[in-house]
Coordinates of C-alpha atoms and ligand atoms in Angstrom, one line a residue:
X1 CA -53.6 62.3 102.4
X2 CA -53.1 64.7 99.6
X3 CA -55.8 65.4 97.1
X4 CA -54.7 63.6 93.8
X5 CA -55.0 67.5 91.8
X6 CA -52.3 68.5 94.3
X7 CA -49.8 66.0 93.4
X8 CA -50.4 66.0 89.7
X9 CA -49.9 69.9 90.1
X10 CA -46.4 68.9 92.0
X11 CA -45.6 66.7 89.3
X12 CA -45.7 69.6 86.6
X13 CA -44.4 72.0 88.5
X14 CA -41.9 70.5 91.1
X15 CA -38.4 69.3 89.8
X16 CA -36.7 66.6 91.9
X17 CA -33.2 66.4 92.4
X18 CA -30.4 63.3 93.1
X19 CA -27.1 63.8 93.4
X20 CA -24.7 60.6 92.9
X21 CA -26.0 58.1 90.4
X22 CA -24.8 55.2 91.7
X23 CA -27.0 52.1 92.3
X24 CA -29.5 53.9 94.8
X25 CA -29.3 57.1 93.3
X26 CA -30.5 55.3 89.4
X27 CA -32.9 53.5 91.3
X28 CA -34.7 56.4 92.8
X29 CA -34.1 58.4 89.4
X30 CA -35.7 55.5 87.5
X31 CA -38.6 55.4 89.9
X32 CA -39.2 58.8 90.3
X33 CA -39.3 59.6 86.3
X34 CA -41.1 56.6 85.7
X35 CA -43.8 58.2 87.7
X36 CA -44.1 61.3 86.1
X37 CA -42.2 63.5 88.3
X38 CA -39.7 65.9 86.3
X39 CA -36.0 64.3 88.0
X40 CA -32.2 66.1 87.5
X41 CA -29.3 64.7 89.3
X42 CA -25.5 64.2 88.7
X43 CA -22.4 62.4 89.7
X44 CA -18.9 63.5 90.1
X45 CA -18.4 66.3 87.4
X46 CA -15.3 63.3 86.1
X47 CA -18.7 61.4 84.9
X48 CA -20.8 63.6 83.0
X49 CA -19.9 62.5 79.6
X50 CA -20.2 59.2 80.3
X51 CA -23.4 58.9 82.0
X52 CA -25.0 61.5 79.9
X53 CA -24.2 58.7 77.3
X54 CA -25.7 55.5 79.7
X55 CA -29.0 57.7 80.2
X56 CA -30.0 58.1 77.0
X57 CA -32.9 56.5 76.8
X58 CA -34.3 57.5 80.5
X59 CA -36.4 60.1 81.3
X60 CA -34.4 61.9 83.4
X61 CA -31.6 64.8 83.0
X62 CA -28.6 64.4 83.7
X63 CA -26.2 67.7 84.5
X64 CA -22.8 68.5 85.2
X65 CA -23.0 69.0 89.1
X66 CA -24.5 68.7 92.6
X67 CA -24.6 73.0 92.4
X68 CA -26.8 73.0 89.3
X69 CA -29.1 70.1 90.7
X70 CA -29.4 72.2 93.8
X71 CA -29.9 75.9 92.1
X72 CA -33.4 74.1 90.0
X73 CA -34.9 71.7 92.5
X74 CA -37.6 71.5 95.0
X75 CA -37.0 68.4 96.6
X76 CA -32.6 67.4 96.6
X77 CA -32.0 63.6 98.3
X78 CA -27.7 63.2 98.3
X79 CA -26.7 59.7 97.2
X80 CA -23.5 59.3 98.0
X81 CA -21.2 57.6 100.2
X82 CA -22.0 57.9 104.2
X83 CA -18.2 58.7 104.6
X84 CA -17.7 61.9 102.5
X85 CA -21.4 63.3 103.0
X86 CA -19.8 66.0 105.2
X87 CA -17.6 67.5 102.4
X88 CA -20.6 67.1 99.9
X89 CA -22.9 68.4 101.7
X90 CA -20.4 71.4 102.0
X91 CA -19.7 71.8 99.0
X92 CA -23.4 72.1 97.4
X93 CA -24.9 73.4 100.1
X94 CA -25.0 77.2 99.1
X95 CA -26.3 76.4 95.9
X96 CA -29.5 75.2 97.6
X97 CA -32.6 76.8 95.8
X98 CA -34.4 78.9 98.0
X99 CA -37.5 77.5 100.0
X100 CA -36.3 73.7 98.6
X101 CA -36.5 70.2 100.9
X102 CA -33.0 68.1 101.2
X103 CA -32.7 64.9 102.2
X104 CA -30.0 62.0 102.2
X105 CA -30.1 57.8 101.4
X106 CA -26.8 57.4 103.9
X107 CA -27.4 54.8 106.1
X108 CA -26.8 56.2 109.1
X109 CA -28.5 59.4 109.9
X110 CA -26.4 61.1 112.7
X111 CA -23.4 62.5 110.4
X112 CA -25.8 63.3 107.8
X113 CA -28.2 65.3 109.6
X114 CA -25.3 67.0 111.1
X115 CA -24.1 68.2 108.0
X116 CA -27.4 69.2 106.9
X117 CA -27.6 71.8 110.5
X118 CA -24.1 72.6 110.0
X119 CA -24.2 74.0 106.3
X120 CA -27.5 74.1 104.9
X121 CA -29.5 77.7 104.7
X122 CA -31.5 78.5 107.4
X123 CA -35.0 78.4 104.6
X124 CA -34.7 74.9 103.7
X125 CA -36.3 72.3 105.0
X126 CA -34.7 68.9 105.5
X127 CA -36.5 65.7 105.2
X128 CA -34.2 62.4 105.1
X129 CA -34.6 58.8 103.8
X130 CA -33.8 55.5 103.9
X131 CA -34.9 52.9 101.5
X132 CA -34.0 49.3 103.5
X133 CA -32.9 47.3 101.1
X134 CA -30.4 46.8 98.4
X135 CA -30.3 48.4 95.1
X136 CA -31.7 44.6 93.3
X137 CA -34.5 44.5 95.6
X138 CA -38.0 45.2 94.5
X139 CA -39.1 48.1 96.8
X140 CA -42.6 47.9 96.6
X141 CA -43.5 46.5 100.2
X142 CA -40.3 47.1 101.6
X143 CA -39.9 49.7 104.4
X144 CA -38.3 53.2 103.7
X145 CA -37.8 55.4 106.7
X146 CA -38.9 58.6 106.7
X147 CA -37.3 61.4 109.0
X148 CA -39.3 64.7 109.2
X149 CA -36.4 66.6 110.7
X150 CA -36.8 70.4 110.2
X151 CA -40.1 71.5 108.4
X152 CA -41.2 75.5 108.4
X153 CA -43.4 74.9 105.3
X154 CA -46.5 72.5 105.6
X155 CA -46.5 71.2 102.3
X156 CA -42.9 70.1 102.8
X157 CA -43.4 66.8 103.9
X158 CA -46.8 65.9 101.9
X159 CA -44.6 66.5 99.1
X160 CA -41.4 64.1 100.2
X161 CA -43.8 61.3 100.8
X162 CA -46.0 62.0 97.1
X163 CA -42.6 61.8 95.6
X164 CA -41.4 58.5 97.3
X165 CA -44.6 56.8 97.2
X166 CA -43.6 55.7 93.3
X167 CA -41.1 53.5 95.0
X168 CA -44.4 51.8 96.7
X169 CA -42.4 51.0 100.0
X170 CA -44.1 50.5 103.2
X171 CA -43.3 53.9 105.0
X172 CA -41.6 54.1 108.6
X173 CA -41.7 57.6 110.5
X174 CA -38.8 57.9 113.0
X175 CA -36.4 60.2 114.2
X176 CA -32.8 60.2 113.1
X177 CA -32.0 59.2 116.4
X178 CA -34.4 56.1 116.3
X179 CA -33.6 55.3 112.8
X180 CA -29.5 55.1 114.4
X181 CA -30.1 53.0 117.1
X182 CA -32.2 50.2 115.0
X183 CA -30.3 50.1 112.2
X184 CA -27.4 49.2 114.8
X185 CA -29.4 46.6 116.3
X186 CA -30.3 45.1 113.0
X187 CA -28.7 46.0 109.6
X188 CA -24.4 46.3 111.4
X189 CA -25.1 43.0 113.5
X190 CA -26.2 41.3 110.7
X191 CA -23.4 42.4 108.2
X192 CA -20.6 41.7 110.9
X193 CA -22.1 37.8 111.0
X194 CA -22.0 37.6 107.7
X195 CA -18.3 39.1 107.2
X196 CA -17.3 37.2 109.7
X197 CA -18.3 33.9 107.6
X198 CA -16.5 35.4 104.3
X199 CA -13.4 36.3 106.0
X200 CA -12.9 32.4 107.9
X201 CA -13.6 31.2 104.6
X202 CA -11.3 33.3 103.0
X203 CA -8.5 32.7 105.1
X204 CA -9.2 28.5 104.9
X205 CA -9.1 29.3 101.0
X206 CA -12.7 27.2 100.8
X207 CA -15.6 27.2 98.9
X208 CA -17.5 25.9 101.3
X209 CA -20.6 24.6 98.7
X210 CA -17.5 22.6 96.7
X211 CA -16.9 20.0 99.2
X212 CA -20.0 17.7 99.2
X213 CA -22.8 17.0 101.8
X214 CA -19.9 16.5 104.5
X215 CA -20.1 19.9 105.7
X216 CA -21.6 22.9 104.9
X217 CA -24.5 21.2 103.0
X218 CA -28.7 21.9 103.5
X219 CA -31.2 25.3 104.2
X220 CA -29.4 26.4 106.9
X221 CA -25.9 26.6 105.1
X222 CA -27.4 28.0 101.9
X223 CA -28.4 30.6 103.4
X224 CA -25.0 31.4 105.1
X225 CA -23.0 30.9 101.8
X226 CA -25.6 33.1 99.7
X227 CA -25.9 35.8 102.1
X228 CA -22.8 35.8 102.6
X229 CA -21.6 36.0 99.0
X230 CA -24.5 38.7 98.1
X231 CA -22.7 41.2 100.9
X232 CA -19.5 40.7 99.1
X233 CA -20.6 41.4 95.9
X234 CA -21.9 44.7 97.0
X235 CA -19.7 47.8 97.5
X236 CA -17.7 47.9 100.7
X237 CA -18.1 51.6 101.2
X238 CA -22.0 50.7 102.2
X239 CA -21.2 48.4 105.1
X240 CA -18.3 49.9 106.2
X241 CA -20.2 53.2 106.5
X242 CA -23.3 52.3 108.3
X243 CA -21.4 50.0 111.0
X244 CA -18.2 53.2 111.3
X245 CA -20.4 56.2 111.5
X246 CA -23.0 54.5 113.9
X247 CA -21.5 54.4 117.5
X248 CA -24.2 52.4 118.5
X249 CA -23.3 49.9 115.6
X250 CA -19.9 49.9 117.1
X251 CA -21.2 48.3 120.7
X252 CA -23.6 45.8 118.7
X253 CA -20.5 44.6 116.7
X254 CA -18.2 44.3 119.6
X255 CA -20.5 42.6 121.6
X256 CA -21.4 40.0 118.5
X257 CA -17.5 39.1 118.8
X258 CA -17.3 39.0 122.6
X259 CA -20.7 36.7 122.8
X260 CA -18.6 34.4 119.3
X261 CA -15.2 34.4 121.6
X262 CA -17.0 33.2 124.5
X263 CA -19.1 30.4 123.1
X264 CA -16.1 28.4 121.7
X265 CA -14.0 29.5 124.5
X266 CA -17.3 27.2 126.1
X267 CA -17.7 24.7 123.3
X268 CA -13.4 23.6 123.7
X269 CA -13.2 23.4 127.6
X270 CA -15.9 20.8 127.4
X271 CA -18.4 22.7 129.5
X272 CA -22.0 21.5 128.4
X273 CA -23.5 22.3 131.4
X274 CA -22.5 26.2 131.3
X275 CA -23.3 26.5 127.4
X276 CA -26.6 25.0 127.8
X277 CA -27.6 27.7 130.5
X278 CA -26.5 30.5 128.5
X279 CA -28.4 29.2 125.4
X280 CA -31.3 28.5 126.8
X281 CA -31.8 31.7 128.8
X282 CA -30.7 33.7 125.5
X283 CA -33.5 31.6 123.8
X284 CA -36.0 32.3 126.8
X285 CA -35.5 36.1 126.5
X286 CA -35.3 36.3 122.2
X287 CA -37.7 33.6 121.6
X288 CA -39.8 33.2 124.8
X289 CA -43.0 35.0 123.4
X290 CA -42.9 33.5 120.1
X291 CA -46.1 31.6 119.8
X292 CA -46.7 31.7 116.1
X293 CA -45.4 30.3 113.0
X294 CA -41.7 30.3 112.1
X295 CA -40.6 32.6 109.7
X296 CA -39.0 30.4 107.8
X297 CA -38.4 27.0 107.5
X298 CA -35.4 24.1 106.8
X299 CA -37.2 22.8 103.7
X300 CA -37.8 25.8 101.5
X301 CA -34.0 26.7 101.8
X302 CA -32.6 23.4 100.7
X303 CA -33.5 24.0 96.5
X304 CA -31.1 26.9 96.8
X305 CA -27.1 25.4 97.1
X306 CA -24.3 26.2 95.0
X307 CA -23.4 22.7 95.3
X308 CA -23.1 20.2 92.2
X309 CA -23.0 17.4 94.3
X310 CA -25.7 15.0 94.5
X311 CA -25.7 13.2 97.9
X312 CA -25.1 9.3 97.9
X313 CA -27.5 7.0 100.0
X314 CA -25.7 6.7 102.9
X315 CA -23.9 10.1 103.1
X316 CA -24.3 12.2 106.2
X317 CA -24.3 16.2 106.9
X318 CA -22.3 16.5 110.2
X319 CA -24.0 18.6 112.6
X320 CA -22.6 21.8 112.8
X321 CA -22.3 23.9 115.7
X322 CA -24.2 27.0 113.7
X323 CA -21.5 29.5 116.2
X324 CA -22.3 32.2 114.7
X325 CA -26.1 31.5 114.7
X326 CA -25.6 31.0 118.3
X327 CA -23.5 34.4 118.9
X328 CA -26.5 36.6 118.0
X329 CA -29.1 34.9 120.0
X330 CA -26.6 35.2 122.6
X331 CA -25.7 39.2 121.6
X332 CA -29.3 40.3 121.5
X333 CA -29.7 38.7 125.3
X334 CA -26.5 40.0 126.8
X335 CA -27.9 43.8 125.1
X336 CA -31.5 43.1 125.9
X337 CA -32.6 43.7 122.5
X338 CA -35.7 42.0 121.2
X339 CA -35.0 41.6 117.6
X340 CA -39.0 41.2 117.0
X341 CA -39.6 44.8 118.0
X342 CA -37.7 45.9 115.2
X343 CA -39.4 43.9 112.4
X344 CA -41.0 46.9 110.5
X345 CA -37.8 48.4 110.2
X346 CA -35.7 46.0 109.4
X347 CA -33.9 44.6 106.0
X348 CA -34.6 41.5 103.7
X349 CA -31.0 40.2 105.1
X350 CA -31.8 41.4 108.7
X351 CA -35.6 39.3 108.9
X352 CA -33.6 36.0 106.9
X353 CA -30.8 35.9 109.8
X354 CA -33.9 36.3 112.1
X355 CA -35.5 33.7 110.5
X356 CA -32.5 31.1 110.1
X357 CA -31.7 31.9 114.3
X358 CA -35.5 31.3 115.0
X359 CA -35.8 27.9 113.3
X360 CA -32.9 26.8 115.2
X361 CA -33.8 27.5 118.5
X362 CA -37.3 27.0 118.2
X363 CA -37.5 23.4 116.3
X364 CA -37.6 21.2 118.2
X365 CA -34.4 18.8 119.5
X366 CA -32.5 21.3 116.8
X367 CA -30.8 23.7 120.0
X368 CA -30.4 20.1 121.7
X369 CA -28.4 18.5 118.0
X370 CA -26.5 21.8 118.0
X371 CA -25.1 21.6 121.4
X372 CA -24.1 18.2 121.2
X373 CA -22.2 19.0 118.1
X374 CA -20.6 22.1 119.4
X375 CA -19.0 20.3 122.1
X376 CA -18.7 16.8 120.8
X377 CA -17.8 17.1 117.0
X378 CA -14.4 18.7 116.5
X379 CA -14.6 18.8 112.5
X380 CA -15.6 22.5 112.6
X381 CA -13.3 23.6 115.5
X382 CA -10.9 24.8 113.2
X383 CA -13.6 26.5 111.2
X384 CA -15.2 28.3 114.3
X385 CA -11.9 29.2 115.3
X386 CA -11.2 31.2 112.0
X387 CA -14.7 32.6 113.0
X388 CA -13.8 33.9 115.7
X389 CA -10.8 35.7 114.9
X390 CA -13.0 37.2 112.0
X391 CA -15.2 38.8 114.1
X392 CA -12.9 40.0 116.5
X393 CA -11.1 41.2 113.4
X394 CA -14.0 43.3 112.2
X395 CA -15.1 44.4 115.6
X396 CA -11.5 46.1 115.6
X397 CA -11.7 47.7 112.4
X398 CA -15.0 49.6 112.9
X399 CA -14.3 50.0 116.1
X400 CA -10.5 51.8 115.2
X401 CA -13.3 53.7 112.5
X402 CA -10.4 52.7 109.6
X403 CA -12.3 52.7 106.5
X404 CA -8.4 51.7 105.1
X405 CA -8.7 48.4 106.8
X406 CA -12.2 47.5 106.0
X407 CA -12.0 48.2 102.6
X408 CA -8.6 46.1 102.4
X409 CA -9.9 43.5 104.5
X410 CA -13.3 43.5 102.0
X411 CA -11.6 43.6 98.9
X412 CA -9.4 40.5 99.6
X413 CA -12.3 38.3 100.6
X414 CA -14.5 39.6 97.4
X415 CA -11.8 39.0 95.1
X416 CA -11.3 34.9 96.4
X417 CA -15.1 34.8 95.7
X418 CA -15.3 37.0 92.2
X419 CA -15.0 34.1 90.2
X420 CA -18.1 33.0 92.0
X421 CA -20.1 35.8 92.5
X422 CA -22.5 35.8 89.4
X423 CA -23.6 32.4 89.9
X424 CA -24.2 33.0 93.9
X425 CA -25.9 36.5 93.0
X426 CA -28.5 34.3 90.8
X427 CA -28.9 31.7 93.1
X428 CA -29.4 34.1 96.1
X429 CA -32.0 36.6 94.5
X430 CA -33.8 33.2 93.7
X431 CA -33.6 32.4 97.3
X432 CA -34.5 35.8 98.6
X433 CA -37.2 35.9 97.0
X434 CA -38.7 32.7 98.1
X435 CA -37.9 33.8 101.7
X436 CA -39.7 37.4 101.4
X437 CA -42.8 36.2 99.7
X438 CA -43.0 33.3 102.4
X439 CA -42.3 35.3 105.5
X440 CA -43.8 38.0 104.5
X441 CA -47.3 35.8 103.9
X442 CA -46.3 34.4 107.6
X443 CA -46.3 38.0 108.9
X444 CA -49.4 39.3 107.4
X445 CA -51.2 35.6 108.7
Ligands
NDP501 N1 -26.3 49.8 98.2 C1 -27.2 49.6 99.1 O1 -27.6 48.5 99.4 C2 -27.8 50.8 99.9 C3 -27.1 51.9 100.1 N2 -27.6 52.9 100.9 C4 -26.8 54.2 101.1 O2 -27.0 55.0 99.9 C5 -25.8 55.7 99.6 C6 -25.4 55.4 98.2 O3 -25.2 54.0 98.1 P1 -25.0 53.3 96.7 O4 -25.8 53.9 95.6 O5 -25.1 51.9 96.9 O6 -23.4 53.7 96.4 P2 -22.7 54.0 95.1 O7 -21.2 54.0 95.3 O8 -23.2 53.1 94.0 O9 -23.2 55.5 94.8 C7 -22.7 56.7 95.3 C8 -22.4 57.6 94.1 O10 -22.1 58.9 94.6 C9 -21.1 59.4 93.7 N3 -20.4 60.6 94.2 C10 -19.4 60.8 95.0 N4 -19.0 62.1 95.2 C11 -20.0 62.8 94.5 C12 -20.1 64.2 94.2 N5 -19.3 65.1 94.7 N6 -21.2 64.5 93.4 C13 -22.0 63.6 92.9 N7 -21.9 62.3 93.1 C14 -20.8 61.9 93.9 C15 -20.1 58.3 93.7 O11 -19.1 58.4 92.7 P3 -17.7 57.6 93.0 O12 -18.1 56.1 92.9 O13 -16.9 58.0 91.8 O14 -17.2 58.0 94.3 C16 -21.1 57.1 93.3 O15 -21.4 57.0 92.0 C17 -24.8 55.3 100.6 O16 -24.6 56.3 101.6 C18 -25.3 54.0 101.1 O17 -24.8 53.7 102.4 C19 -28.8 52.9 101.4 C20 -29.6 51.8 101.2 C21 -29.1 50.7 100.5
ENO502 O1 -30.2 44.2 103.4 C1 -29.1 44.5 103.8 O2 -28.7 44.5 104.9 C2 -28.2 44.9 102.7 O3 -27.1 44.5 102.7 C3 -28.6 46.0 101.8 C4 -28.6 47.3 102.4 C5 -27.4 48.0 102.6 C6 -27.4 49.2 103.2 C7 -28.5 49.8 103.6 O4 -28.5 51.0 104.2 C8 -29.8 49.2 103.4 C9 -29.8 47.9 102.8

């Protein structure tokens, strides 16, 4: 622990540095200022003017360029998008102030820990970051990894972790290696489920909330639409460069569209028996040692649908066969992954899709419901069809590393939904919230 004195000594003397000011980079700015710690940072030199202007009234500096952040600060965290952070890192690099700390936000570690070793001077220390969670999150109680990779100077990494604790996050130590292999297991899995849903909705030109309690209605469907819709509204550069510069990610992915493929390729030759089997053992390896409470539960997810309609007495949900609620339980067996070890690491979105997959397979008769559906009900074959092509779809893209594709592929999905996307983004941080506060009391019970 360092001596209160010590940090309010840092705190006159120590300037912090972020370069690219987009919505992680204002965040930590924010933060940081708002704590008392003297902050500089930049975007591309194209938006000095104008964010000069937008800062006005915030306590931090704004300057032309990532060389004049580097040449004045003690502490520099680079901001900016995981797929150029090679020729950014280059480029600043030499204007690194002697005897400073760098550190990235990208979400994968690898390519940016690389560049760091590759062009860096050999004086400074490097100490990386990674707040889990999206720029409209609170971060207080939220983790943020901390990677002490290269430190010559003890008061290096003291002085990181005084400077992020404004953010009040819960911190994580790993190694960039770790931090790679769980993010794949949990943040790329989750976003290629999620895509997947966009995309077959996209392509059926639906709404799913628009067409009554017939399908697509209650907790469990809210929380596909909203989480689904919340991804889309976010920038595709994020997704596609945590799932393309992760290899691991690219094996999690692939094997979420393999375990998708051969479910249906179950559910439409009739075969009960086999489907069972596979469930079941998937849920005796994910959920076997489960003993406690849920993480969530049916009820609380049911205030938040996009849906005007009001149900009729009378009206019935079908059951749907939840395939690509199934796929993951199924993914994390076939990969031996426990998706409970990674819980302290893991993302708002990653511990709701955790949640959502738990209620189904523990509650009771639910598993049972579901496989009846999958093989008996044909009203969403069509749907889980689309499904699967959408994952397969994605599971290409990253795996082909074409960030052309992806962003195509994103933007034509976010633009069906834009007209819908401020109403789902208010309904969803409603519903996020509920969830964290209530899983996160479950978690500390
Ligand atoms: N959004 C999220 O939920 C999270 C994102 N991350 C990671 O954090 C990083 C930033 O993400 P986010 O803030 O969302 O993305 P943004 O696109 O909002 O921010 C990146 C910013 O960096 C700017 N930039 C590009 N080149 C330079 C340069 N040479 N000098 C200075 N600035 C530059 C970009 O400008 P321009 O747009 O013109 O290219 C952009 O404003 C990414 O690597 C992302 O993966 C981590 C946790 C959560
Ligand atoms: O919670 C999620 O998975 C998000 O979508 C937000 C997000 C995106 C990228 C990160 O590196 C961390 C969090």
């Amino acid at each position: 622990m360092t001596e209160p004195s010590v940090i309010e000594e840092w705190k006159r003397t120590k300037t912090i540095g972020i370069i690219g000011m987009g919505d992680m980079g204002q965040l930590y700015a924010e933060k940081f200022a708002h704590h008392g710690w003297k902050v500089v940072c930049c975007d591309r030199e194209e938006r000095f003017e104008e964010l000069l202007e937008t800062s006005k009234h915030q306590k931090y500096t704004v300057l032309r360029n990532g060389h004049l952040v580097s040449r004045v600060s003690d502490y520099i965290i680079y901001s900016v998008e995981a797929e150029i952070i090679d020729k950014i890192v280059k480029e600043y690099s030499p204007s690194t102030k002697i005897g400073s700390i760098v550190g990235g936000q990208t979400s994968c570690k690898s390519p940016e820990i690389k560049a760091f070793e590759k062009y860096l001077p050999p004086d400074v220390d490097i100490v990386s970051v990674h707040s889990l969670h999206g720029p409209r999150v609170d971060p207080e109680g939220q983790p943020l990894v901390l990677i002490k990779h290269r430190c010559h100077d003890k008061e290096s990494f003291p002085l990181v972790e005084a400077v992020v604790s404004s953010l009040k996050s819960k911190h994580v130590y790993l190694t960039y290696e770790e931090h790679d292999r769980i993010t794949a297991d949990t943040q790329a899995v989750t976003h290629a489920a999620f895509l997947s849903m966009g995309v077959a909705w996209y392509k059926k030109q639906l709404y799913p909330w628009t067409i009554g309690v017939n399908r697509w209605y209650g907790g469990f469907e809210n929380v596909k639409v909203n989480i689904s819709l919340r991804i889309f509204s976010n920038k595709w550069h994020v997704y596609a460069g945590l799932a393309i510069t992760n290899p691991a990610a690219h094996e999690q992915i692939m094997q979420y569209a393999k375990s998708a493929t051969e479910l249906y390729a179950l559910f439409v030759q009739n075969k009960k028996e086999e489907l069972k089997e596979r469930l079941y053992a998937a849920k005796t390896f994910v959920f076997g040692k489960q003993t406690g409470l849920l993480l969530l539960d049916d009820s609380i997810l049911e205030g938040y649908s996009l849906s005007k309609h009001v149900p009729q007495e009378g009206e019935e949900t079908l059951p749907n066969s939840h395939l690509s609620l199934l796929a993951i339980v199924d993914s994390w067996h076939q990969l031996r992954i426990n998706p409970y070890d990674h819980i302290i690491c893991s993302t708002p979105l990653f511990r709701i899709f955790l949640g959502v997959t738990e209620y189904l397979f523990m509650t009771p008769d639910l598993l049972e419901t579901t496989i009846g559906a999958a093989i008996n009900e044909t009203a969403f074959r069509a749907d889980d069809l689309e499904f699967v092509i959408a994952a397969r779809s994605w599971s290409s893209i990253v795996s082909f590393e074409s960030y052309d594709l992806y962003r195509r592929q994103f933007k034509e999905v976010q633009d069906f939904f834009k007209p819908m996307l401020p109403e789902a983004n208010k309904i969803g941080n409603e519903m996020i919230k509920t969830i964290l506060r209530h899983s996160d009391r479950k978690n500390s019970s």
